[in-house]
Short mmCIF file of C-alpha atoms in Angstrom, two decimals:
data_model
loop_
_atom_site.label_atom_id
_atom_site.label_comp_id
_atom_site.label_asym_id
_atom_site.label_seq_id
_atom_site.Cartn_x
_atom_site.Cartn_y
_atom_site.Cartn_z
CA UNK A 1 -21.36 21.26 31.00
CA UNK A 2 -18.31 23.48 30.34
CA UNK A 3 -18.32 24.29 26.02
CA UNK A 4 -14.96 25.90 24.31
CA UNK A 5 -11.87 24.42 25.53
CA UNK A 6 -13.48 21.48 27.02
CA UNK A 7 -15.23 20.06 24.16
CA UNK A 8 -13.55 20.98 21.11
CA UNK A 9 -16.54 19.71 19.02
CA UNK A 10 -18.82 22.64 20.65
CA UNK A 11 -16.69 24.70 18.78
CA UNK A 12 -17.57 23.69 15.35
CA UNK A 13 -20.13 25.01 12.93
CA UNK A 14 -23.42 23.90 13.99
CA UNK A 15 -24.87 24.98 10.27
CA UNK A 16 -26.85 22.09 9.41
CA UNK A 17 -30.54 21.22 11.66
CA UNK A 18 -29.53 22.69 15.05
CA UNK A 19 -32.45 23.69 16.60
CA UNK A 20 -34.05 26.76 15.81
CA UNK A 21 -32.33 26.82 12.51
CA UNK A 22 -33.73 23.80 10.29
CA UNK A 23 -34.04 25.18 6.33
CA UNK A 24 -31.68 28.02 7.21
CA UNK A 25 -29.37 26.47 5.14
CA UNK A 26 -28.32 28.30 1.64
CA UNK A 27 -30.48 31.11 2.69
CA UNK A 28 -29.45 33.12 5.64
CA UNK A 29 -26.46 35.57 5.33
CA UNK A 30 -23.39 34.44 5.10
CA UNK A 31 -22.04 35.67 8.25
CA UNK A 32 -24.07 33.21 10.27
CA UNK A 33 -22.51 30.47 8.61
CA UNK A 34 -18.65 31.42 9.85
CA UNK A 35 -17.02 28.06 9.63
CA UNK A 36 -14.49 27.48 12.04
CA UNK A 37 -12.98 24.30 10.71
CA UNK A 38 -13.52 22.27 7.73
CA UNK A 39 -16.70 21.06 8.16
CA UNK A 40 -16.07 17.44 6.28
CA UNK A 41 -12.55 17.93 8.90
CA UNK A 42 -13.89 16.54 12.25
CA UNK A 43 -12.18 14.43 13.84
CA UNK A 44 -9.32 16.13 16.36
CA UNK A 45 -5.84 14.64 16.39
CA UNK A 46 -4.73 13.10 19.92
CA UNK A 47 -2.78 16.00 20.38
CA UNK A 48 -5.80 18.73 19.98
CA UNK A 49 -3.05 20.65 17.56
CA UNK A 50 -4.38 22.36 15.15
CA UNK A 51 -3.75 20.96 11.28
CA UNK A 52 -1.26 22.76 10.45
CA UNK A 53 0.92 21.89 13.33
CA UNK A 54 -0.02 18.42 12.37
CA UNK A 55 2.36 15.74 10.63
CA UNK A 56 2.41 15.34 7.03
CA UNK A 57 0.83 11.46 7.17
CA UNK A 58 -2.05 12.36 8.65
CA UNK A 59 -3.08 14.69 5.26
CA UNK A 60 -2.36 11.44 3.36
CA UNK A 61 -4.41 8.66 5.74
CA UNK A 62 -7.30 11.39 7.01
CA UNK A 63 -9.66 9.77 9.41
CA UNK A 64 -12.08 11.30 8.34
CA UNK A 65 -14.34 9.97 5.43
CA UNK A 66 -14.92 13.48 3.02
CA UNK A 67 -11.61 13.74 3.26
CA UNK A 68 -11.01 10.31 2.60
CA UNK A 69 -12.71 9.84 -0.52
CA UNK A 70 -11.49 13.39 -1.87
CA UNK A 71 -9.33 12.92 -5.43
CA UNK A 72 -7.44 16.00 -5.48
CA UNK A 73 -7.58 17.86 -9.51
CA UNK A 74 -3.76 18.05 -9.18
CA UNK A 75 -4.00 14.13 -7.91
CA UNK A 76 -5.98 12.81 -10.76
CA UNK A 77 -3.86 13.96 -13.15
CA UNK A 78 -0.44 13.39 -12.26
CA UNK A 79 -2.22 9.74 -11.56
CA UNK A 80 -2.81 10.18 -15.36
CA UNK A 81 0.53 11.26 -16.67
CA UNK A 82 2.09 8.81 -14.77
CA UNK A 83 0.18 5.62 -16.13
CA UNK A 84 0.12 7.30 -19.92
CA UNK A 85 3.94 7.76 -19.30
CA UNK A 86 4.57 4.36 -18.19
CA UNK A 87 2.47 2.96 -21.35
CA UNK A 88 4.89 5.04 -23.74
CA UNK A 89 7.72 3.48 -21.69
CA UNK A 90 6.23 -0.15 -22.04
CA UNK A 91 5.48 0.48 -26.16
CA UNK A 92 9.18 1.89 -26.63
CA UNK A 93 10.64 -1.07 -25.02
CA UNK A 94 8.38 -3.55 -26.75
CA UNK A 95 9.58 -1.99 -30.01
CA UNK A 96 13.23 -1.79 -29.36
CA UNK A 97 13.30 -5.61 -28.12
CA UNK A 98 11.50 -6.47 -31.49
CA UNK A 99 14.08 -4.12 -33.33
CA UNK A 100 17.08 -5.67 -31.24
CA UNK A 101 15.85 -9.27 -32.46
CA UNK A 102 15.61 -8.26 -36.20
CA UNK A 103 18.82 -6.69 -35.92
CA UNK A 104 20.58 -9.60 -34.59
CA UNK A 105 22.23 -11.28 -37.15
CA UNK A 106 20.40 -14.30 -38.52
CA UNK A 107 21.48 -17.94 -37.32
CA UNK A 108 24.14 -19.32 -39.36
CA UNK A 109 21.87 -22.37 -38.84
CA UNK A 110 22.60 -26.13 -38.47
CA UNK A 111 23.07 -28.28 -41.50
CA UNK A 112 20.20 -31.05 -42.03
CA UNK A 113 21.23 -32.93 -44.95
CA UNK A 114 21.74 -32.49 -48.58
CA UNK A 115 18.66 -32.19 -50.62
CA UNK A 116 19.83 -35.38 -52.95
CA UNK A 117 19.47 -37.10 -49.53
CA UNK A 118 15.56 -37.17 -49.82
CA UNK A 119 13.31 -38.38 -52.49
CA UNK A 120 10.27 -36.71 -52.68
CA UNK A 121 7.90 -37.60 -50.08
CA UNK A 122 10.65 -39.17 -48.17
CA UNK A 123 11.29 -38.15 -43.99
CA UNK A 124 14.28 -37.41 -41.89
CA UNK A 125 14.21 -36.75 -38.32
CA UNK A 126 17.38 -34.42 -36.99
CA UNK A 127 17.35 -32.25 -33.91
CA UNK A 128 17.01 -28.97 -33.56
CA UNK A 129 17.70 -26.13 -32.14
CA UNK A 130 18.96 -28.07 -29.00
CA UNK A 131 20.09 -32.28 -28.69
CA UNK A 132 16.62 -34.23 -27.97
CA UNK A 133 14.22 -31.39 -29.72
CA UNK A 134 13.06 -33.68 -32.06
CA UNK A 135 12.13 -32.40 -35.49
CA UNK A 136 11.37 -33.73 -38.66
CA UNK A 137 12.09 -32.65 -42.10
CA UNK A 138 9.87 -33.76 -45.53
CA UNK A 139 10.45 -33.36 -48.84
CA UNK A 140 7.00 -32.60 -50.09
CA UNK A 141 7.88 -31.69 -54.13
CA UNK A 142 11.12 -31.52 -55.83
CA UNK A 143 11.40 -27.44 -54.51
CA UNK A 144 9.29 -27.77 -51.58
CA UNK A 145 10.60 -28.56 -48.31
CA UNK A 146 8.76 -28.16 -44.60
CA UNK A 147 10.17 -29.23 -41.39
CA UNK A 148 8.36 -29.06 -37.84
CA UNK A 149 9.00 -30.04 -34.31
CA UNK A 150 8.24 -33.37 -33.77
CA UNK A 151 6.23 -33.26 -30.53
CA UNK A 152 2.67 -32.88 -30.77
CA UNK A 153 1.16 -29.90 -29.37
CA UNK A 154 -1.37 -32.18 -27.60
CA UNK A 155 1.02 -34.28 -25.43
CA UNK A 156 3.70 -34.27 -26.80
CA UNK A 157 4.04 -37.63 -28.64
CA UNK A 158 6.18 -37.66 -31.41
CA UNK A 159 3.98 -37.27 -35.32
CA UNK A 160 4.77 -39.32 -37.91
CA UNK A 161 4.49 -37.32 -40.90
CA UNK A 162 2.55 -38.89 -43.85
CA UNK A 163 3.46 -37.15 -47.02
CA UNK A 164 0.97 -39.51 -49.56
CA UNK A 165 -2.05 -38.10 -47.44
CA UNK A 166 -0.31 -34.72 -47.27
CA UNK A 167 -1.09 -34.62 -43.03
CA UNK A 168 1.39 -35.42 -40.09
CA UNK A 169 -0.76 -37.83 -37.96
CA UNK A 170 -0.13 -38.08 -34.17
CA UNK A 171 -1.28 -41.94 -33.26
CA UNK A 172 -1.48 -40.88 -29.34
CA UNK A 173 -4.73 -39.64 -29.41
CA UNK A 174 -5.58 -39.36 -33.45
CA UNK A 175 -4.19 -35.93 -34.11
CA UNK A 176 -3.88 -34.47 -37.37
CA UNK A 177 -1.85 -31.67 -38.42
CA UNK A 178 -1.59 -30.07 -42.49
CA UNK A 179 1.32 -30.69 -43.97
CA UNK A 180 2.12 -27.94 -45.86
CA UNK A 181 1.13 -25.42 -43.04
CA UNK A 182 1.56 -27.61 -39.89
CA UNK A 183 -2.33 -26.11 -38.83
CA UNK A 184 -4.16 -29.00 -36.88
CA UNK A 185 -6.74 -30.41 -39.19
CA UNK A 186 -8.29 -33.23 -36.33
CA UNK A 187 -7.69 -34.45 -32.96
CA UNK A 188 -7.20 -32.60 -29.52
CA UNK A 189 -3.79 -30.72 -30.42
CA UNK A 190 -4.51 -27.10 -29.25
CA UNK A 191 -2.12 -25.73 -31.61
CA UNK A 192 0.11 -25.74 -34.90
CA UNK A 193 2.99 -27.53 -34.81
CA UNK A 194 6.37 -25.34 -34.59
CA UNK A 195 7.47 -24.42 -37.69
CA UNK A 196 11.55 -25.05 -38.59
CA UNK A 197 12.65 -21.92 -40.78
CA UNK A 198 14.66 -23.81 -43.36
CA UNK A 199 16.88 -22.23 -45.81
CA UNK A 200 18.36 -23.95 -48.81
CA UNK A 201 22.16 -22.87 -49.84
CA UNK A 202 23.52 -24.52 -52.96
CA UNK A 203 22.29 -28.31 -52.64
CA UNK A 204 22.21 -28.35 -48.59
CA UNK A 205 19.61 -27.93 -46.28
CA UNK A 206 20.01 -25.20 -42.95
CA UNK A 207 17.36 -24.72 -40.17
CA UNK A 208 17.50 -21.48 -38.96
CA UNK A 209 14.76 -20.72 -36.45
CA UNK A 210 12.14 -22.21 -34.60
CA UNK A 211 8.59 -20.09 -35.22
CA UNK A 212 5.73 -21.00 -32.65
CA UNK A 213 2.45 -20.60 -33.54
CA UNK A 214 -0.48 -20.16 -31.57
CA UNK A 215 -3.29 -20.55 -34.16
CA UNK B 1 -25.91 12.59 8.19
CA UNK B 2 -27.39 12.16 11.91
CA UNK B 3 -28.93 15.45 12.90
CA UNK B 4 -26.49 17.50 14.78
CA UNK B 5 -29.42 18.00 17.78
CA UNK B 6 -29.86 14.55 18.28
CA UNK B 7 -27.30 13.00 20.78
CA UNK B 8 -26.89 9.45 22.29
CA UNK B 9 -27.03 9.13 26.36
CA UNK B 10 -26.17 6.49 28.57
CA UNK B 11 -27.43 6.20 32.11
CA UNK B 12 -25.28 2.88 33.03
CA UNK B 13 -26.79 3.43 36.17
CA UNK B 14 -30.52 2.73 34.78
CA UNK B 15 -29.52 -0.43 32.88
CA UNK B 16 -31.76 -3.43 34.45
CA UNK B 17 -29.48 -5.99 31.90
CA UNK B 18 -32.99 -7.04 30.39
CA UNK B 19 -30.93 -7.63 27.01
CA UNK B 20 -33.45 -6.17 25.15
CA UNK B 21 -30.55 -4.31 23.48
CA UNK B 22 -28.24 -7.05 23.07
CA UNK B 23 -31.16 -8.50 20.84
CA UNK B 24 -32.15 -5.79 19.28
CA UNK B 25 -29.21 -4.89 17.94
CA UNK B 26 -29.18 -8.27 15.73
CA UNK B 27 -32.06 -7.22 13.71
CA UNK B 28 -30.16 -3.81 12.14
CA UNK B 29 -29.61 -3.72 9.08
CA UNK B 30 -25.89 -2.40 9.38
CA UNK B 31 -24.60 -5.54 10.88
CA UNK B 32 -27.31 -8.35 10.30
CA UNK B 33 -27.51 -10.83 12.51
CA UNK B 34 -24.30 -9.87 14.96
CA UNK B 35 -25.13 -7.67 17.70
CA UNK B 36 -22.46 -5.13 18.44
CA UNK B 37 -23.62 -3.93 21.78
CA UNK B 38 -22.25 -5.64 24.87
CA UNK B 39 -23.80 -5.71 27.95
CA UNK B 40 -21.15 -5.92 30.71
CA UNK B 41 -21.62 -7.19 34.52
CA UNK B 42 -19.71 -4.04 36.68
CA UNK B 43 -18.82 -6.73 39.06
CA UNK B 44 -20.56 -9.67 39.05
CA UNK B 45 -19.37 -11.38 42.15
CA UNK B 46 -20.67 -8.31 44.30
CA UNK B 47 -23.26 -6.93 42.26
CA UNK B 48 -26.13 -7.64 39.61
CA UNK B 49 -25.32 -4.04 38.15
CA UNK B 50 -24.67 -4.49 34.53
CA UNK B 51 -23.85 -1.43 31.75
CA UNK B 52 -24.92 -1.34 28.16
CA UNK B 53 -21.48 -0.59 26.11
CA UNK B 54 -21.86 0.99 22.94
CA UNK B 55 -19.32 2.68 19.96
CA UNK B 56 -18.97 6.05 21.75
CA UNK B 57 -17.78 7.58 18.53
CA UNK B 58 -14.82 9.54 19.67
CA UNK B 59 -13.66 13.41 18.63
CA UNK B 60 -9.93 11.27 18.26
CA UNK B 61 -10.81 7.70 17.31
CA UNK B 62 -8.34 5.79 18.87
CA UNK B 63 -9.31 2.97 16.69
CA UNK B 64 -8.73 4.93 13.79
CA UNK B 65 -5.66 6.47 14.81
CA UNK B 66 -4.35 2.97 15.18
CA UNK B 67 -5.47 1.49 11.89
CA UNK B 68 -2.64 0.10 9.58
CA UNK B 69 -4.55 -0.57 6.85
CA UNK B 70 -6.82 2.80 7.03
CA UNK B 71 -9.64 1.58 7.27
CA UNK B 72 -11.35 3.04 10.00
CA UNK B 73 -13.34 6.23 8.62
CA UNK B 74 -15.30 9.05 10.61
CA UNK B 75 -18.53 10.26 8.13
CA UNK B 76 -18.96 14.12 8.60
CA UNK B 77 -21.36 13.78 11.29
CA UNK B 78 -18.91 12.25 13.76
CA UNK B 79 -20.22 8.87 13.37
CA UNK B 80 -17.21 6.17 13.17
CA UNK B 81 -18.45 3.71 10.85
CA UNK B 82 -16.85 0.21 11.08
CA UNK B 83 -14.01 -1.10 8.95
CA UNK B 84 -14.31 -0.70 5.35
CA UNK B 85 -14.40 -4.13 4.29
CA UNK B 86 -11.48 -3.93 1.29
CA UNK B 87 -8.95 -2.60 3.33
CA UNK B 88 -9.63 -4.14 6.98
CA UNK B 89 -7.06 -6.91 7.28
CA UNK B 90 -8.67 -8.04 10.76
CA UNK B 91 -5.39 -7.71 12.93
CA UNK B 92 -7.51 -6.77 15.71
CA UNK B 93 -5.09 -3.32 16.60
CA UNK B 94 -8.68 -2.00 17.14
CA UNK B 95 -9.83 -3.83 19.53
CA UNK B 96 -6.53 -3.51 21.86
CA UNK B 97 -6.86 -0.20 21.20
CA UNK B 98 -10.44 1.02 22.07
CA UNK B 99 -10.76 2.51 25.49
CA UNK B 100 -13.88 1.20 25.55
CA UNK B 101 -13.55 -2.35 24.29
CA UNK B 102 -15.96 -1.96 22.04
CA UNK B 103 -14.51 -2.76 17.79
CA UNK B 104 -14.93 -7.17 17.67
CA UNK B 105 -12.97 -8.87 14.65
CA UNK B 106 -14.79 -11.61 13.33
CA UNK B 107 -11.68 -13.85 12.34
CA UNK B 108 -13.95 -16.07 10.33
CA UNK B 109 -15.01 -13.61 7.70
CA UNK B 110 -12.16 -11.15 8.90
CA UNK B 111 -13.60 -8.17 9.64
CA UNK B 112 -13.82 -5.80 12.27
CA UNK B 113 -17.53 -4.96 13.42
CA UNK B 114 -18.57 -2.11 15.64
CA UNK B 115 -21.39 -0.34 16.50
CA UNK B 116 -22.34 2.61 14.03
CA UNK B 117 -24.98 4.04 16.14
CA UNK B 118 -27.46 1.77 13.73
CA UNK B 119 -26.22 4.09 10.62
CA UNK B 120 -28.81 3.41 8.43
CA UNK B 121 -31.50 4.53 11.15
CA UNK B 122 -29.69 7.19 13.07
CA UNK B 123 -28.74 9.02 9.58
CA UNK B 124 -32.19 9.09 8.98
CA UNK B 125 -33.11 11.06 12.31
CA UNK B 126 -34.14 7.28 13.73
CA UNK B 127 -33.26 6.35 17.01
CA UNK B 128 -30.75 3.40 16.94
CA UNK B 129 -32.47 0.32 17.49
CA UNK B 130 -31.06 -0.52 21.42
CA UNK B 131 -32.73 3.25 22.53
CA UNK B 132 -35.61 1.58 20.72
CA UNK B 133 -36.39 -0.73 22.94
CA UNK B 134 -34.48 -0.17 26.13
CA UNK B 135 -37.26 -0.24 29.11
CA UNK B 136 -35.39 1.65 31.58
CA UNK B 137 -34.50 4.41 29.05
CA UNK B 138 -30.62 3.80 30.18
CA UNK B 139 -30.14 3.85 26.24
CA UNK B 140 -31.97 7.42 25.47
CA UNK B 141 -31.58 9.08 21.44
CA UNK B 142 -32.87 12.74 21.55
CA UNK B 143 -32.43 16.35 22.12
CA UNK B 144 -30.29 17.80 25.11
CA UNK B 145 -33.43 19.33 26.21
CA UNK B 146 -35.21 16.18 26.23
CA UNK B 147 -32.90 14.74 28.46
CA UNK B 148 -32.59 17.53 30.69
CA UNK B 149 -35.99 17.49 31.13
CA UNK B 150 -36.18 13.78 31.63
CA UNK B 151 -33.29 13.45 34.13
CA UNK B 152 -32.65 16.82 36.34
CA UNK B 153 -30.44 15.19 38.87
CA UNK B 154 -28.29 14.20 36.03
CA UNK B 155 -26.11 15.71 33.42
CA UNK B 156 -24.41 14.27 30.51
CA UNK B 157 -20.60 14.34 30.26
CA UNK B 158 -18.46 13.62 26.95
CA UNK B 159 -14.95 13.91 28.45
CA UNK B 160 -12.56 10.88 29.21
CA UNK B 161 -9.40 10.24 30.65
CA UNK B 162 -7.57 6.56 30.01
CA UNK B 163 -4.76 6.85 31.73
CA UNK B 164 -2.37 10.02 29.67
CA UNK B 165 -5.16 10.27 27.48
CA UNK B 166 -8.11 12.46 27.44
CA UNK B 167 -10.81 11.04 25.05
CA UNK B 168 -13.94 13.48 24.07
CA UNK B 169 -16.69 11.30 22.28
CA UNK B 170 -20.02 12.19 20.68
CA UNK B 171 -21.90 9.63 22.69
CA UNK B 172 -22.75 11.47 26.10
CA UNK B 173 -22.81 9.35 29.61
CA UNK B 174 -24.85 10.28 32.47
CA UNK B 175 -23.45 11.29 35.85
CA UNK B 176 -25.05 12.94 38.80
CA UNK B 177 -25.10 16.21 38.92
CA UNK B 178 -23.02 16.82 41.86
CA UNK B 179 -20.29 14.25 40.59
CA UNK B 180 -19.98 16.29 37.15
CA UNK B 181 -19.15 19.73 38.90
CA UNK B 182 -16.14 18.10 40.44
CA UNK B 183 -14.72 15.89 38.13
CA UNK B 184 -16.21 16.52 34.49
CA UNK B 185 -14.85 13.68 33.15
CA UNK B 186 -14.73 9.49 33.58
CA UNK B 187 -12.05 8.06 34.32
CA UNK B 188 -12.35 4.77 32.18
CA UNK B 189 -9.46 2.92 34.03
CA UNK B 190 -9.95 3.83 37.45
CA UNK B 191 -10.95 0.44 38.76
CA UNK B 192 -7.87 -1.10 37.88
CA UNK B 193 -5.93 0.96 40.27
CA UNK B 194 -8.47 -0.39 43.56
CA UNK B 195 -7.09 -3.06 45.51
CA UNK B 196 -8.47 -6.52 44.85
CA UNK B 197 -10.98 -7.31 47.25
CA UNK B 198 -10.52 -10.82 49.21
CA UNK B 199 -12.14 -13.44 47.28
CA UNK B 200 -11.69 -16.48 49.13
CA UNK B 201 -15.07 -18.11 49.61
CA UNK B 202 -15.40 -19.38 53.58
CA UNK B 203 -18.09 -21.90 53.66
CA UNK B 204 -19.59 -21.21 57.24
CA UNK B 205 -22.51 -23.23 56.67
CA UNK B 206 -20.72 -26.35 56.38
CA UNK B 207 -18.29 -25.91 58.78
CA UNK B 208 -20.98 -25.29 61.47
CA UNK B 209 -23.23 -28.24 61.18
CA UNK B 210 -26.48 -27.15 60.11
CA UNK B 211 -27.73 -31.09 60.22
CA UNK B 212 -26.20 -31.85 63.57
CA UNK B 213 -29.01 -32.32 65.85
CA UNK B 214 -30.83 -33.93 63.69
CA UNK B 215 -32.20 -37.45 63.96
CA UNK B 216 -31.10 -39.81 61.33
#
């Protein structure tokens, strides 16, 4: 069978187990081992051009398996730079949103009531921050006020706060949340009940925020 | 790594369709249970002739070459191994592809499957498990010498034309010897350009009475 242009493969480096040359390997002279292509570089384009003449693509998408699974040095690390450099992006962002929200000027807040409205241990239910958000606000001593949203964390049924037992109880499914901290003290609620940021100017009562909790 | 000196032949022309191959190539370990070989009938109407059909691992893998999803790899010693299972997205390019008709995608787990030349065996300097146990030797794993020995009328010919392109594959096909000084190549698609032979079926045995003279 005709060898050299014919069969480009008899034209590669028959180094490894050819007959007559088993264990030669790492210890014959050097100049019997005259590579004349890549040896992990076997398969032939279509074309039969030569590599160089080749397009770009094929050096990304190599059929060949060596080549493949080779990580370039120069690869690997701009693979590293990159990622560490989006991180740093992701970390500055996160900390100029939390700056930007700090910054923005606090809510001017929506008036509840008047604190002579409440006895203490008396309830009022007003809405906030939108119509229908439910909250409720209790007047637990004569300085202490705490107001949370209304729907349970469970499902959502509205609590009824109890101020003598110092709990807001959910009847739905017997849940049980501290009054003084909103934590859930019994019962299937998952979570705290939103806390109302309330702020107290002269003898009236704002609510200024809404602060979710998730333990 | 399959030795370098070890080659794969095919004499088509020895293959007795026993499927001894077809079965054997269930029980590697590559490809459990599916057997990637396929026997084909030439042309069954006319003849009984049938040709074993294996991954002929190709210098340019077509299969490769066509590959969106890269995932067709050659291993340094020119085996083509069959789709790497993360990437493969089974669109079957492969299979239109292959000269040979050879890569199957298995839509229900989907895959594409071809032969690897039993990898796990043939890396190891084993024969791959069809030359194993084909009778007729029409599957033969050795040396060049061996099979020059074995077959003098023949000689083994790598080289492939389908249609503008010329294929040159590691798996080696028997031809006579006199064929292989003239043309040293197949040409895979030359049957499609003969002229379809007549196959209307004229039932002469009916029409001429073969009951007519006798007594009822």
């Amino acid at each position: 069978m005709p060898d050299g242009e014919m069969n480009p493969r008899a034209a590669l480096d028959p180094r490894v187990n050819t007959p007559g040359r088993e264990g030669l390997t790492g210890t014959a002279p050097a100049s019997r081992y005259s590579a004349i292509r890549d040896a992990e570089q076997i398969s032939i384009p279509p074309d039969f051009r030569p590599a160089d003449a080749q397009p770009a693509w094929r050096g990304d998408f190599p059929i060949d398996w060596p080549q493949d699974q080779y990580v370039e040095r120069r690869d690997f690390m701009k693979f590293m730079v990159l990622t560490s450099f989006a991180f740093v992006v992701g970390q500055c962002w996160v900390a100029f949103e939390s700056w930007w929200r700090a910054r923005r000027a606090p809510a001017v807040g929506q008036r509840i009531a008047s604190v002579d409205d409440l006895a203490i241990g008396a309830a009022i239910v007003f809405d906030y921050p939108a119509p229908h958000d439910n909250c409720v606000l209790v007047r637990v001593t004569a300085q202490e006020f705490v107001a949370y949203s209304q729907k349970c964390t469970h499902l959502s049924c509205a609590v009824i706060p109890r101020p003598e037992q110092g709990i807001l109880h959910c009847p739905c499914h017997e849940g049980v949340f501290d009054l003084r901290s909103g934590r859930v003290l019994a019962g299937p609620p998952p979570r705290p009940l939103p806390r109302i940021a309330l702020d107290i100017r002269g003898r009236d009562i704002f609510a200024t925020g809404v602060e979710s909790r998730t333990s | 790594m399959k030795p370098d000196y070890l080659h794969f032949f095919i004499d088509p022309s020895r293959c007795i369709g026993c499927q001894a191959c077809v079965q054997a190539c269930t029980e590697c370990d590559t490809h459990k249970g599916e057997s990637m070989i396929h026997l084909e009938f030439v042309d069954r109407s006319h003849s009984t002739q049938t040709v074993p059909v294996v991954c002929m691992h190709c210098e340019q893998p077509t299969c490769a070459e066509v590959c969106p999803a890269d995932a067709i790899k050659r291993t340094g010693d020119g085996v083509v191994q069959s789709a790497r299972k993360p990437r493969c997205i089974a669109c079957g390019n492969c299979v239109s592809a292959c000269p040979f008709g050879v890569p199957e995608v298995y839509e229900d787990r989907k895959i594409m499957m071809k032969c690897d030349m039993c990898y796990d065996r043939s890396s190891v300097g084993k024969k791959p498990m069809c030359a194993t146990v084909c009778p007729s030797q029409a599957l033969f794993f050795g040396t060049r010498e061996q099979i020059e020995q074995l077959r003098p009328r023949s000689v083994p010919i790598n080289q492939f034309q389908f249609g503008q392109q010329t294929i040159t594959t590691q798996v080696l096909v028997m031809t006579p010897r006199s064929l292989a000084t003239r043309t040293p190549y197949v040409d895979v698609t030359s049957a499609m350009d003969e002229a379809p032979q007549n196959r209307a079926v004229s039932l002469k045995v009916i029409a001429a009475d073969p009951f007519a003279d006798v007594e009822v």
